[in-house]
Structure formats: structure tokens, C-alpha cells
Coordinates of C-alpha atoms in Angstrom, one line a residue:
Chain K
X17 CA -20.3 14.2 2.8
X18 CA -17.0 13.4 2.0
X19 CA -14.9 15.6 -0.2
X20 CA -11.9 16.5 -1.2
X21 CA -11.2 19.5 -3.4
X22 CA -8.0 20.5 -5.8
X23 CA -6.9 23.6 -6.8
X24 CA -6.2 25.0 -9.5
X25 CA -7.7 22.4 -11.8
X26 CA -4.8 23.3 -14.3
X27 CA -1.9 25.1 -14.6
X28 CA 0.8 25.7 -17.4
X29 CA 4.1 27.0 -16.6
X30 CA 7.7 27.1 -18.1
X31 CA 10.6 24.4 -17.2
X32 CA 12.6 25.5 -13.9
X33 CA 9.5 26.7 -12.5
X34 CA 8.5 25.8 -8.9
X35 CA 4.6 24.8 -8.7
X36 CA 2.8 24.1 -5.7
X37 CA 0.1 22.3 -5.8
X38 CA -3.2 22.1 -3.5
X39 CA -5.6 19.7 -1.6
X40 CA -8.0 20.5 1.0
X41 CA -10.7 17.7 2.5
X42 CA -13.5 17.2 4.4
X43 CA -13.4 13.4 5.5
X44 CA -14.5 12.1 9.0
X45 CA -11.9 9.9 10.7
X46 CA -9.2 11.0 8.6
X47 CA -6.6 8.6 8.5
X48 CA -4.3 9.5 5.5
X49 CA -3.5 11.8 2.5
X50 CA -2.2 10.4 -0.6
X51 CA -0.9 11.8 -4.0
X52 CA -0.6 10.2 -7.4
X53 CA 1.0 11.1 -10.9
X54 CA -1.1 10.3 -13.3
X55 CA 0.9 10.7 -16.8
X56 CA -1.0 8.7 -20.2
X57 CA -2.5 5.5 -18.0
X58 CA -2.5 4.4 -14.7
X59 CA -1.9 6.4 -11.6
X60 CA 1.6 6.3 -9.7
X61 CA 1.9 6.3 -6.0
X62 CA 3.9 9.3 -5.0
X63 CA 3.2 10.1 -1.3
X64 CA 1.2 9.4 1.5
X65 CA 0.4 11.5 4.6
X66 CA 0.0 10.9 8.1
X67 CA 1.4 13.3 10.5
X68 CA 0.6 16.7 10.1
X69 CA 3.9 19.1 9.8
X70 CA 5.8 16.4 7.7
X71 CA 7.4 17.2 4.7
X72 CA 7.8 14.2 2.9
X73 CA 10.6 14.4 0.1
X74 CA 11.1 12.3 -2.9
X75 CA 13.7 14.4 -5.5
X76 CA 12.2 17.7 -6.4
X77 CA 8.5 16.4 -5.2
X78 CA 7.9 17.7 -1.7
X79 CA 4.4 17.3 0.0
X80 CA 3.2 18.7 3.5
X81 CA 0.0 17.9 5.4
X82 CA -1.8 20.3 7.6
X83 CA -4.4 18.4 9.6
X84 CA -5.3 21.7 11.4
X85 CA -6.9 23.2 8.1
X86 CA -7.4 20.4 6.4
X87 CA -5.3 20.4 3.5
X88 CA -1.9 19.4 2.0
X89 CA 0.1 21.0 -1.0
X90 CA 2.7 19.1 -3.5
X91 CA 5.8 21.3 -4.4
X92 CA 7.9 20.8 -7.3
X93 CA 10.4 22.5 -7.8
X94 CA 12.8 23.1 -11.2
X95 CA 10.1 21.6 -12.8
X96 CA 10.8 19.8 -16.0
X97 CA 8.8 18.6 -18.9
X98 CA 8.4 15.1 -17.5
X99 CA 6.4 16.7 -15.1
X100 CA 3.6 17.3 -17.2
X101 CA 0.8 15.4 -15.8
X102 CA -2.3 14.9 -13.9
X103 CA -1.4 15.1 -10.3
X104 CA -4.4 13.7 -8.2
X105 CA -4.9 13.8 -4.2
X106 CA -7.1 11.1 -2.3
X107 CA -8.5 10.4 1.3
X108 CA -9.5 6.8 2.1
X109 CA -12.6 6.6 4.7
X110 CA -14.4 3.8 5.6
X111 CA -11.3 1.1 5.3
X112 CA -9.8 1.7 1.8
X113 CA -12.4 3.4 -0.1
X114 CA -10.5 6.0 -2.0
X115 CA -12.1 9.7 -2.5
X116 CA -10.5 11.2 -5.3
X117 CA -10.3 15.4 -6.1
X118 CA -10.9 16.1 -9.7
X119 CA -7.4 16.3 -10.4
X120 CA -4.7 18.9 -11.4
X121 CA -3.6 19.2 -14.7
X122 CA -0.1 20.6 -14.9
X123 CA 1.8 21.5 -18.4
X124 CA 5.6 22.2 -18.5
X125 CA 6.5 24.3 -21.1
X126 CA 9.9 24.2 -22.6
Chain X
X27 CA 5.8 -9.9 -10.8
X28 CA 3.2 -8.1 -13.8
X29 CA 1.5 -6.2 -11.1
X30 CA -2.1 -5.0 -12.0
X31 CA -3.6 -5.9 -15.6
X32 CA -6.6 -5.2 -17.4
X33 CA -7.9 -6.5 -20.5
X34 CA -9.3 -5.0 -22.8
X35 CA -7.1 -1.8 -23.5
X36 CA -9.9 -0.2 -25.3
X37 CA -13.6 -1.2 -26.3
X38 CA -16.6 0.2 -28.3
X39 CA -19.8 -1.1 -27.6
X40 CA -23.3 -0.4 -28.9
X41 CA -26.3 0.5 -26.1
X42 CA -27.7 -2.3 -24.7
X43 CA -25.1 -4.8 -25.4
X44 CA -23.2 -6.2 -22.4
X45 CA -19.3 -6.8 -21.4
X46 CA -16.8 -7.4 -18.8
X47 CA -13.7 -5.7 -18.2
X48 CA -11.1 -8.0 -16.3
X49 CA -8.8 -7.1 -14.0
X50 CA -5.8 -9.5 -12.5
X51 CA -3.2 -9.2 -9.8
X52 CA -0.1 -11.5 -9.3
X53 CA 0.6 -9.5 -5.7
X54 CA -1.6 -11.6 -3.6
X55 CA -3.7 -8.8 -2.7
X56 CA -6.8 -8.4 -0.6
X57 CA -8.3 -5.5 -1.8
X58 CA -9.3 -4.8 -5.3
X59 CA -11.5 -2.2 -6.2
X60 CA -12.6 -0.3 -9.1
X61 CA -12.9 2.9 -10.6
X62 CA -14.2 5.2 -13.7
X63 CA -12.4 8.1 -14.4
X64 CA -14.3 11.2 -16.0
X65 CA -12.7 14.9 -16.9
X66 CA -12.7 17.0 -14.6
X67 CA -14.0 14.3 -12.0
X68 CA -11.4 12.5 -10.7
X69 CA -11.9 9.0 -10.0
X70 CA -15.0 7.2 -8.8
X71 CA -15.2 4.4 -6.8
X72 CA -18.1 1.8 -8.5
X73 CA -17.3 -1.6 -6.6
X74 CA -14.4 -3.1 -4.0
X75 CA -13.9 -6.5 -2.3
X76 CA -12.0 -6.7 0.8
X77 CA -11.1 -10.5 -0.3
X78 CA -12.2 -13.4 -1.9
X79 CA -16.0 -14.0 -2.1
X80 CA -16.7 -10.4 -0.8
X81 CA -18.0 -7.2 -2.6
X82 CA -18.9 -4.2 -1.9
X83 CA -20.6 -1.3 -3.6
X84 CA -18.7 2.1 -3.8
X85 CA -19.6 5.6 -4.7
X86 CA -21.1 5.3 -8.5
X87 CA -22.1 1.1 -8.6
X88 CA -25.5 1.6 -10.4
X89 CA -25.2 -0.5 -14.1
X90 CA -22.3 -2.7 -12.9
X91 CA -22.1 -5.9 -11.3
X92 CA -18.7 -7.7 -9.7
X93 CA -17.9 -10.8 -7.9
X94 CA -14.9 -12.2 -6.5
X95 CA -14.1 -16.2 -7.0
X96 CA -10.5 -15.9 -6.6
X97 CA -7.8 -13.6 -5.2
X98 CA -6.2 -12.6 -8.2
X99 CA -9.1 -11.8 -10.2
X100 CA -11.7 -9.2 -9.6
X101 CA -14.4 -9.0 -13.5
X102 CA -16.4 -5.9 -13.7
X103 CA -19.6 -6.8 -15.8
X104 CA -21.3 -3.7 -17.3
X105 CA -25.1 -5.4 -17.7
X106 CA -26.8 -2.9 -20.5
X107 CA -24.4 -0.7 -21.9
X108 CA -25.5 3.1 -22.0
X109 CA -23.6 6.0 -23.0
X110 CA -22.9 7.8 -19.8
X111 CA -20.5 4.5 -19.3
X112 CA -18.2 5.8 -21.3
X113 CA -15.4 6.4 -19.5
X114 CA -12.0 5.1 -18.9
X115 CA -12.0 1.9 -15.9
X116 CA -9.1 1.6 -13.5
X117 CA -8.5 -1.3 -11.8
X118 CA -6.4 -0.9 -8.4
X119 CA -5.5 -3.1 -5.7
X120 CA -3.1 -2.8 -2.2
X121 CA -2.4 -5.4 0.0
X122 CA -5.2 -4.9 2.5
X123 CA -8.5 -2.8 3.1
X124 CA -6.1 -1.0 5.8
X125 CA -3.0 -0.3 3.7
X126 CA -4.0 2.8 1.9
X127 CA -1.6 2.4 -1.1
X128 CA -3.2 1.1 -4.3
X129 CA -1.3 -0.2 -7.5
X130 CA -3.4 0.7 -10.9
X131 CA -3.4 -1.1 -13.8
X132 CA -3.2 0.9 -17.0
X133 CA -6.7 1.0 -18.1
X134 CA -9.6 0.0 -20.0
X135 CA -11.0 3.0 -22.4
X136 CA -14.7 2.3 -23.1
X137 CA -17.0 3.7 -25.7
X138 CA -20.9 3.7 -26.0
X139 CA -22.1 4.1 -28.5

């Protein structure tokens, strides 16, 4: 069955923090790694993974992907209070079925 | 372009009573699908459609019914309401069943009573 597991399910720490932030999976014909910010509605698009060894980089988000072990971790560094969120990792399989983990619930204290 | 939007923003219903929750794309899209969104679960796939006139069922489809007349629009019709629907609904599309990137709309919240 196809799964994909976060960890930890939350976290709290103080602004200028750095955070990292897991995802491992269990898909068959894995394809791609994606991560979304999910603040009061709607998921945002933050990163997708292909290529395992890639950091992709977008400010003081950073996200690798290890295809050997089957997982990927989201860094954040300096982390601010706009950073509180719900960060969520997803595998598609079968086309563009997403599978979702549970989620990782992040709280930046100032 | 307005992207992905749902209507309603929030709902209450009462067992047994039906509704649908809409969903509309101005991005030409393919793929639409949707999702419920539990704590501590994640999100669940209930129903996609690769494209006009064709649905699919996803991980959780089991009280919920879609179709798919149009590109733009993909309705969600939940048949007999029951409280384990309660839940918040994500609509999300991307531009093909191979491009992995989905846009969400913000969200329907839904109560059952």
C-alpha cells in the first residue's frame, strides 16, 4: 500500500530557529516528491522532487530528496513567525493521484 | 486569472439531507480532483477526472458522487449527509494527469449535524 509518513507531527520552536522537517514513502513507481504550505486555507505549492541529491532552494526553504532511503526533509532556516503552518509532503502514483502524509504542524514563537 | 474557487465557504447540514460543493477553474485544466482534509490525516483523495466527461474514484469515494460536463467545472454531490462527512473539501486542479503540481482552492468547511 502506498504511504507516505511525516515526522514529527508538530513542532514549536522560537523565531531564528532552523527546523528540518521529514518525509519518508513507500510508493511503487515513484515519480515525484512534493511539499506544500498549508497556512488558514488552501495549500501552496512549494517544491517538487525529482532527482535524488538535489537541493532545491527557494529563500530560506531548502528541500532534498533521497530516493535511496526513501525520504526527503524541508529545512528552514531563521525561521520566522510567518512560518507557522502546516507543511504537508505528497507522492503522486497512478498518474496524478496525490498521497498525502498527515501533515506537520510547525509554531514559531516570537 | 481567479485560479481555483469553491463555493460554499462553509456549510451546516442536518443527516440525511443532500448538497453539492462546486468547484471552478479559469486555467483550462485537465485534471481536477478532490479532497477531504481530517486532523491528523492529511488529505484524502475522494474523486478525480482526467478531463471532461471522465471520473474517477480515489482513495475515500464512498457517499459522494461527481461528474464532469465541462472543463472548468468539476460539482461534488454529497448524496445523504452523515456526520463522519464533516470535514473541510479541497478542490485542486494542475494542468494534466502527468503534471504533478496542483492549485487548491481555499476550501469548503462542512458540518453534519
Amino acid at each position: 500500500e502506498d504511504k507516505v509518513v511525516q515526522s514529527p507531527l508538530s513542532l514549536v520552536v522560537h523565531e531564528g530557529d532552523t527546523v528540518t522537517l521529514n518525509c519518508s514513502y513507500e510508493v511503487t513507481n515513484f515519480r515525484s516528491l512534493l511539499w506544500y504550505k498549508q497556512e488558514k486555507k488552501a495549500p501552496t505549492f512549494l517544491f517538487m522532487l525529482t532527482s535524488s541529491g538535489i537541493e532545491k532552494k527557494s529563500g530560506r526553504l531548502s528541500s532534498i530528496l533521497d530516493k535511496k532511503e526513501l525520504f526527503s526533509i524541508l529545512n528552514i532556516t531563521a525561521t520566522q513567525t510567518g512560518d507557522s503552518a502546516i507543511y504537508l509532503c505528497a507522492v503522486p502514483f497512478y498518474g496524478n493521484k496525490l498521497v498525502f502524509g498527515a501533515g506537520t504542524i510547525l509554531r514559531v514563537k516570537s | 486569472n481567479a485560479g481555483v474557487t469553491q463555493t460554499p465557504k462553509f456549510q451546516v447540514l442536518k443527516t440525511g439531507q443532500s448538497m453539492t460543493l462546486q468547484c471552478a477553474q479559469d486555467m483550462n485544466h485537465e485534471y481536477m480532483s478532490w479532497y477531504r482534509q481530517d486532523p491528523g490525516m492529511g488529505l484524502r483523495l475522494i474523486h478525480y477526472s482526467v478531463g471532461a466527461g471522465i471520473t474517477d474514484q480515489g482513495e475515500v469515494p464512498n457517499g459522494y458522487n461527481v461528474s464532469r460536463s465541462t472543463t472548468e467545472d468539476f460539482p461534488l454531490r454529497l448524496l445523504s449527509a452523515a456526520p463522519s462527512q464533516t470535514s473541510v473539501y479541497f478542490c485542486a486542479s494542475s494542468y494534466s494527469s502527468i503534471q504533478e503540481t496542483q492549485y487548491f482552492g481555499p476550501g469548503t468547511r462542512l458540518l453534519v449535524l
